């Protein structure tokens, strides 16, 4: 593993429409998350990035476990080798 690099993930979250505000607030509390849009029907657009405390992928796991979330789809993944310190990794290859 290198000392630098950042995973960037785009996620479409589907929430129970009546709980979309609650879900949006929970998403804002996930390290490395940024909420970009809240759309009709309980859809939310989020990006996740690695932080020194957590990986973007652990953020995706947290989204799946958030009360009020029906589904979360990873719609984009990129790795920027020139940006930020690498996040803690889950396993060695």
One Martini backbone bead per residue (centre of mass of N, CA, C, O) as a GRO file, in nm:
protein
   93
    1UNK     BB    1   0.098   0.034   0.020
    2UNK     BB    2   0.054   0.358   0.002
    3UNK     BB    3   0.077   0.699   0.127
    4UNK     BB    4  -0.116   0.760  -0.118
    5UNK     BB    5  -0.451   0.829  -0.169
    6UNK     BB    6  -0.799   0.831  -0.310
    7UNK     BB    7  -1.116   0.744  -0.264
    8UNK     BB    8  -1.402   0.781  -0.491
    9UNK     BB    9  -1.762   0.797  -0.431
   10UNK     BB   10  -2.068   0.737  -0.590
   11UNK     BB   11  -2.404   0.777  -0.443
   12UNK     BB   12  -2.725   0.624  -0.449
   13UNK     BB   13  -2.995   0.703  -0.240
   14UNK     BB   14  -3.266   0.517  -0.095
   15UNK     BB   15  -3.544   0.644   0.071
   16UNK     BB   16  -3.777   0.698   0.275
   17UNK     BB   17  -3.947   0.972   0.212
   18UNK     BB   18  -4.026   1.043   0.518
   19UNK     BB   19  -3.686   1.003   0.590
   20UNK     BB   20  -3.488   1.190   0.426
   21UNK     BB   21  -3.396   1.397   0.641
   22UNK     BB   22  -3.273   1.191   0.837
   23UNK     BB   23  -3.074   1.068   0.637
   24UNK     BB   24  -2.920   1.324   0.562
   25UNK     BB   25  -2.809   1.372   0.846
   26UNK     BB   26  -2.654   1.103   0.868
   27UNK     BB   27  -2.469   1.144   0.618
   28UNK     BB   28  -2.317   1.399   0.733
   29UNK     BB   29  -2.175   1.204   0.969
   30UNK     BB   30  -1.993   1.083   0.760
   31UNK     BB   31  -1.689   1.025   0.691
   32UNK     BB   32  -1.632   1.180   0.375
   33UNK     BB   33  -1.903   1.320   0.328
   34UNK     BB   34  -2.131   1.444   0.058
   35UNK     BB   35  -2.415   1.629   0.006
   36UNK     BB   36  -2.574   1.722  -0.308
   37UNK     BB   37  -2.873   1.577  -0.304
   38UNK     BB   38  -3.236   1.614  -0.282
   39UNK     BB   39  -3.490   1.410  -0.402
   40UNK     BB   40  -3.747   1.290  -0.515
   41UNK     BB   41  -3.843   0.994  -0.346
   42UNK     BB   42  -3.570   0.968  -0.157
   43UNK     BB   43  -3.326   1.088  -0.309
   44UNK     BB   44  -2.961   1.068  -0.282
   45UNK     BB   45  -2.654   1.252  -0.326
   46UNK     BB   46  -2.324   1.103  -0.283
   47UNK     BB   47  -2.001   1.143  -0.145
   48UNK     BB   48  -1.699   0.946  -0.099
   49UNK     BB   49  -1.407   0.958   0.115
   50UNK     BB   50  -1.122   0.920   0.229
   51UNK     BB   51  -0.989   0.891   0.555
   52UNK     BB   52  -0.793   0.850   0.829
   53UNK     BB   53  -1.043   0.682   0.972
   54UNK     BB   54  -1.178   0.603   0.679
   55UNK     BB   55  -1.335   0.451   0.432
   56UNK     BB   56  -1.549   0.472   0.175
   57UNK     BB   57  -1.659   0.179   0.214
   58UNK     BB   58  -1.749   0.218   0.509
   59UNK     BB   59  -1.956   0.433   0.437
   60UNK     BB   60  -2.136   0.245   0.269
   61UNK     BB   61  -2.205   0.056   0.500
   62UNK     BB   62  -2.343   0.273   0.673
   63UNK     BB   63  -2.568   0.341   0.479
   64UNK     BB   64  -2.702   0.055   0.477
   65UNK     BB   65  -2.753   0.088   0.811
   66UNK     BB   66  -2.947   0.315   0.779
   67UNK     BB   67  -3.219   0.441   0.885
   68UNK     BB   68  -3.438   0.455   0.591
   69UNK     BB   69  -3.277   0.276   0.407
   70UNK     BB   70  -3.321   0.085   0.114
   71UNK     BB   71  -3.079   0.192  -0.083
   72UNK     BB   72  -2.737   0.156  -0.228
   73UNK     BB   73  -2.550   0.293  -0.507
   74UNK     BB   74  -2.270   0.237  -0.687
   75UNK     BB   75  -2.180   0.473  -0.957
   76UNK     BB   76  -1.881   0.550  -0.850
   77UNK     BB   77  -1.519   0.496  -0.908
   78UNK     BB   78  -1.216   0.640  -0.773
   79UNK     BB   79  -0.854   0.701  -0.804
   80UNK     BB   80  -0.633   0.929  -0.632
   81UNK     BB   81  -0.284   0.929  -0.609
   82UNK     BB   82  -0.248   1.265  -0.546
   83UNK     BB   83  -0.457   1.243  -0.293
   84UNK     BB   84  -0.388   1.216  -0.004
   85UNK     BB   85  -0.409   0.999   0.234
   86UNK     BB   86  -0.427   0.694   0.306
   87UNK     BB   87  -0.635   0.477   0.410
   88UNK     BB   88  -0.734   0.245   0.588
   89UNK     BB   89  -0.710  -0.091   0.548
   90UNK     BB   90  -0.845  -0.417   0.536
   91UNK     BB   91  -0.638  -0.556   0.324
   92UNK     BB   92  -0.406  -0.767   0.198
   93UNK     BB   93  -0.264  -0.893  -0.110
   0.00000   0.00000   0.00000
